[in-house]
Amino acid sequence: MRHAILLISAIFLLLSCSNNDNDAVQEEQISELKIKKFRITHFDETTGLPGHNDYYFDEDAKLTKIHVIHYDGIDGVIDNISYNASGQLTRNDRNTIDQGVSELSYYFEYLYNSDNKLEQIQEYDANGNENRIMEVIHYQDSIQVHKDLASTSEVISSFKFSPANLLTKTITKAHESLYPTHQDYTYDGANLINIHTEDFYTSEISDQYYQHDDKINPLHLVLMESYRQHIIDNFGLYLLPKEYLYSENNTTHYQSTFDSDQVTTYRYNNLDYPISAEVKIDGNLYRELTYEYY
């Protein structure tokens, strides 16, 4: 009898250990989440009606679709984004939704050089007629971008990067202008804490300051997936605001020379990933954020 009791006890102990091991493995397997959808909800100042910017991602942290929904809840814009087998962005179709009907407005094609670096972004109308070109020139620690070549509205932008591949400076000026705009980016580790802007045409100087929590920012992985392309491509894509991409932790406080302070309060899941947030200005709701994961 004593041997039987010991045998049963040993079996229960073995099963318990096995279950604990399985739980540990399962917990380890889901310890890292991948962003599936990110929504920014903003509100009309007059009516209070909500509008939405929805960003969809595949499991490789690539942005595949952007759906901008206007305050009427019907009209808006849809971007459908395509990649090649190497994971490079190749095309973005921009569709306008009018009275609930979606129609292609124009599209962007992305061309690469023999080193697989982005070389051109070309914009075409719905009929395939070329509208604009953006040319990209790569240097060792910087990228120069020419928009609207051979046009009086040509704009030249330069992007400088640190050895850690963080954006540290941008210089932008119109071709005919002698007065560029400089922006300097300062980081605390991998978190963006300040953008200092000097406009040499208006002599205007401004600063944007950011504070962060100590939790994982799932959108930072999206930026890291194609860092420089996301930064320079304000020509083709509706980019996410800098505070949602540029830091490895989540922005909790935003302060600007000319804007009111923004305070963001997050709700997290049991893995410390954000699942929702409220952004308030002077205690009033300004934006809502929601996160969905694979």
XYZ file of C-alpha atoms in Angstrom:
294
model
C 0.000 0.000 0.000
C 2.817 2.340 0.954
C 4.529 1.655 -2.371
C 1.279 2.396 -4.227
C 0.891 5.745 -2.468
C 4.493 6.662 -3.268
C 3.961 5.679 -6.904
C 0.811 7.819 -7.200
C 2.591 10.757 -5.550
C 5.484 10.422 -7.985
C 3.092 10.430 -10.945
C 1.354 13.603 -9.723
C 4.731 15.253 -9.154
C 5.876 14.300 -12.641
C 2.686 15.633 -14.226
C 2.966 18.832 -12.224
C 6.543 19.387 -13.373
C 5.545 18.627 -16.954
C 2.687 21.133 -16.819
C 4.956 23.767 -15.307
C 7.504 23.182 -18.059
C 4.803 23.483 -20.717
C 3.500 26.670 -19.129
C 7.010 28.103 -19.063
C 7.562 27.247 -22.730
C 4.185 28.699 -23.696
C 4.875 31.879 -21.725
C 8.272 32.187 -23.382
C 6.718 31.699 -26.816
C 4.279 34.579 -26.347
C 6.637 36.904 -24.502
C 7.066 38.998 -27.667
C 4.050 40.347 -29.536
C 3.896 41.710 -33.073
C 1.732 44.667 -33.945
C -1.183 43.885 -36.255
C -3.146 47.137 -36.260
C -2.698 50.581 -34.771
C -5.511 53.139 -34.676
C -5.338 56.858 -33.954
C -8.761 58.335 -33.208
C -9.005 62.120 -33.352
C -12.005 64.362 -32.824
C -13.510 67.245 -34.773
C -13.105 70.423 -32.723
C -16.607 71.655 -33.601
C -18.791 68.549 -33.705
C -16.735 66.183 -31.574
C -17.214 63.487 -34.211
C -14.376 60.943 -34.426
C -12.065 60.346 -37.361
C -9.630 57.456 -37.585
C -6.219 56.659 -39.015
C -5.879 52.865 -39.170
C -2.456 51.303 -39.845
C -2.237 47.590 -40.703
C 0.941 45.488 -40.528
C 2.007 42.017 -41.566
C 3.863 39.641 -39.232
C 7.213 40.991 -40.463
C 6.346 44.469 -39.141
C 5.747 45.857 -42.618
C 3.057 48.451 -43.149
C 0.597 46.984 -45.673
C -2.462 49.226 -45.530
C -3.463 52.661 -44.275
C -7.133 53.603 -43.949
C -7.912 57.224 -43.156
C -11.569 57.681 -42.194
C -12.979 61.206 -42.154
C -15.303 62.587 -39.501
C -18.411 61.572 -41.469
C -17.397 57.937 -40.967
C -17.717 57.226 -44.702
C -15.230 59.125 -46.845
C -11.460 58.969 -46.590
C -8.331 57.495 -48.139
C -6.962 53.957 -48.447
C -3.315 53.179 -49.197
C -2.537 49.621 -50.325
C 1.189 48.951 -50.030
C 3.108 46.240 -51.902
C 6.542 44.663 -51.367
C 8.833 42.461 -53.441
C 10.251 39.082 -52.402
C 13.164 40.845 -50.675
C 10.777 42.818 -48.492
C 11.367 46.130 -50.266
C 8.497 48.546 -50.731
C 7.652 48.634 -54.445
C 4.279 50.337 -54.832
C 1.643 52.287 -52.949
C -1.835 52.681 -54.460
C -3.730 55.619 -53.001
C -7.494 55.345 -53.288
C -9.934 58.119 -52.457
C -13.269 57.188 -50.893
C -16.073 59.556 -51.903
C -19.626 58.838 -50.776
C -18.483 55.356 -49.859
C -17.060 54.620 -53.341
C -13.316 53.877 -53.573
C -11.390 54.964 -56.663
C -7.665 55.009 -57.470
C -6.380 58.598 -57.330
C -2.671 58.076 -57.931
C 0.107 55.670 -57.079
C 3.781 55.606 -56.181
C 6.487 53.284 -57.490
C 9.766 52.707 -55.639
C 12.958 51.979 -57.573
C 16.231 50.620 -56.161
C 19.849 50.669 -57.318
C 22.183 47.682 -57.660
C 23.000 47.926 -53.931
C 19.282 47.558 -53.109
C 19.096 51.130 -51.813
C 16.061 53.273 -52.556
C 16.901 55.454 -55.556
C 13.634 56.975 -56.793
C 10.009 57.403 -55.828
C 7.804 58.161 -58.807
C 4.250 59.437 -58.548
C 1.695 58.693 -61.290
C -1.921 59.681 -61.689
C -4.646 57.063 -62.085
C -4.038 56.990 -65.864
C -0.317 56.305 -65.505
C 0.868 59.843 -66.269
C 3.930 60.874 -64.281
C 3.275 63.654 -61.772
C 6.428 63.967 -59.686
C 9.758 62.318 -58.980
C 11.795 62.115 -55.816
C 15.455 61.153 -56.241
C 17.472 59.723 -53.361
C 21.269 59.979 -53.102
C 23.043 57.865 -50.475
C 26.234 58.914 -48.684
C 28.172 57.172 -45.914
C 26.299 58.775 -43.020
C 23.549 60.719 -44.755
C 20.906 60.700 -47.470
C 19.998 63.586 -49.753
C 16.544 63.748 -51.295
C 15.515 65.857 -54.293
C 11.800 66.355 -54.820
C 10.237 67.566 -58.069
C 13.405 67.670 -60.154
C 13.562 70.223 -62.996
C 10.750 72.128 -61.318
C 10.638 75.568 -59.747
C 9.203 73.923 -56.647
C 12.161 71.588 -56.153
C 12.913 70.870 -52.508
C 16.194 69.395 -51.277
C 16.290 67.550 -47.962
C 19.315 66.031 -46.238
C 19.085 63.387 -43.510
C 22.106 62.680 -41.309
C 22.439 59.523 -39.190
C 24.522 58.509 -36.190
C 26.740 55.371 -36.149
C 23.819 53.689 -34.334
C 21.624 54.521 -37.349
C 19.550 57.102 -35.468
C 18.386 60.179 -37.348
C 20.312 63.127 -35.884
C 19.767 66.027 -38.297
C 17.626 67.141 -41.222
C 18.210 70.144 -43.473
C 15.451 71.174 -45.870
C 15.315 74.053 -48.333
C 13.569 75.047 -51.531
C 15.897 75.109 -54.546
C 15.709 78.889 -54.980
C 15.868 79.706 -51.283
C 18.993 80.650 -49.350
C 17.283 79.944 -46.036
C 17.139 76.294 -44.995
C 15.316 74.769 -42.056
C 17.460 72.713 -39.666
C 16.158 70.067 -37.289
C 18.415 68.411 -34.700
C 17.317 65.179 -32.997
C 18.519 64.272 -29.497
C 18.136 60.840 -27.880
C 18.369 59.312 -24.441
C 19.499 55.817 -25.337
C 17.045 54.784 -28.037
C 14.338 57.273 -27.038
C 13.837 60.546 -28.886
C 13.720 63.322 -26.276
C 14.083 66.550 -28.267
C 13.671 67.974 -31.767
C 15.230 71.429 -32.099
C 14.103 73.373 -35.172
C 15.637 76.521 -36.651
C 13.954 78.194 -39.625
C 16.519 80.554 -41.129
C 13.898 82.228 -43.329
C 11.569 83.297 -40.511
C 14.292 83.253 -37.809
C 11.891 81.069 -35.824
C 13.319 78.643 -33.263
C 11.256 75.911 -31.626
C 11.664 72.773 -29.542
C 9.671 69.592 -29.099
C 10.289 67.544 -25.954
C 9.273 63.933 -25.300
C 9.102 61.783 -22.164
C 8.534 58.029 -22.097
C 7.435 55.072 -20.025
C 9.626 51.981 -19.556
C 7.401 49.636 -21.594
C 7.863 48.201 -25.098
C 6.772 50.377 -28.007
C 5.565 47.834 -30.621
C 5.613 50.453 -33.380
C 9.350 51.024 -32.996
C 9.934 47.625 -34.605
C 8.050 48.880 -37.673
C 10.486 51.753 -38.046
C 13.480 49.468 -37.505
C 12.216 47.131 -40.232
C 12.969 49.778 -42.861
C 14.451 52.653 -40.915
C 15.740 55.085 -43.496
C 12.959 54.439 -45.978
C 10.299 55.278 -43.398
C 12.116 58.484 -42.524
C 12.568 59.884 -46.022
C 9.263 58.736 -47.478
C 7.004 61.599 -46.475
C 6.376 61.856 -50.209
C 4.423 58.649 -50.605
C 3.042 57.445 -47.278
C 0.930 58.895 -44.523
C 3.668 58.572 -41.950
C 2.875 57.924 -38.336
C 3.737 60.891 -36.101
C 7.332 60.779 -34.890
C 6.363 60.196 -31.269
C 4.825 56.819 -32.170
C 7.823 55.463 -34.098
C 11.112 57.040 -33.126
C 11.505 55.661 -29.581
C 11.758 52.138 -28.205
C 9.469 53.122 -25.305
C 6.065 54.806 -25.436
C 5.698 58.585 -25.321
C 3.872 59.751 -22.190
C 4.428 63.505 -22.365
C 4.877 65.881 -25.301
C 5.790 69.536 -24.884
C 6.353 72.055 -27.672
C 7.282 75.704 -27.969
C 4.068 76.541 -29.798
C 1.682 73.694 -28.899
C -0.135 72.799 -25.703
C 1.296 69.982 -23.592
C 0.008 66.500 -24.353
C -0.191 63.816 -21.654
C -0.709 60.185 -22.692
C -1.975 57.524 -20.286
C -1.654 53.879 -21.378
C -3.354 50.621 -20.497
C -1.082 47.568 -20.822
C -1.604 43.840 -21.144
C 0.100 41.278 -18.884
C 3.190 41.368 -21.130
C 3.530 45.143 -20.662
C 2.535 45.967 -24.232
C 0.165 48.923 -24.669
C -3.384 48.010 -25.677
C -4.963 51.476 -25.548
C -4.201 55.037 -24.543
C -5.784 58.430 -24.045
C -4.004 61.610 -25.104
C -5.203 64.715 -23.275
C -4.522 68.434 -23.587
C -5.343 70.497 -20.500
C -7.326 67.531 -19.193
C -9.473 67.301 -22.345
C -9.455 64.235 -24.581
C -7.438 64.915 -27.750
C -6.740 61.454 -29.186
C -7.360 57.814 -28.462
C -4.912 55.059 -29.412
C -5.643 51.354 -29.786
C -3.275 48.461 -30.478
C -3.999 44.977 -31.827
C -1.458 42.135 -31.963
C -0.889 38.829 -33.732
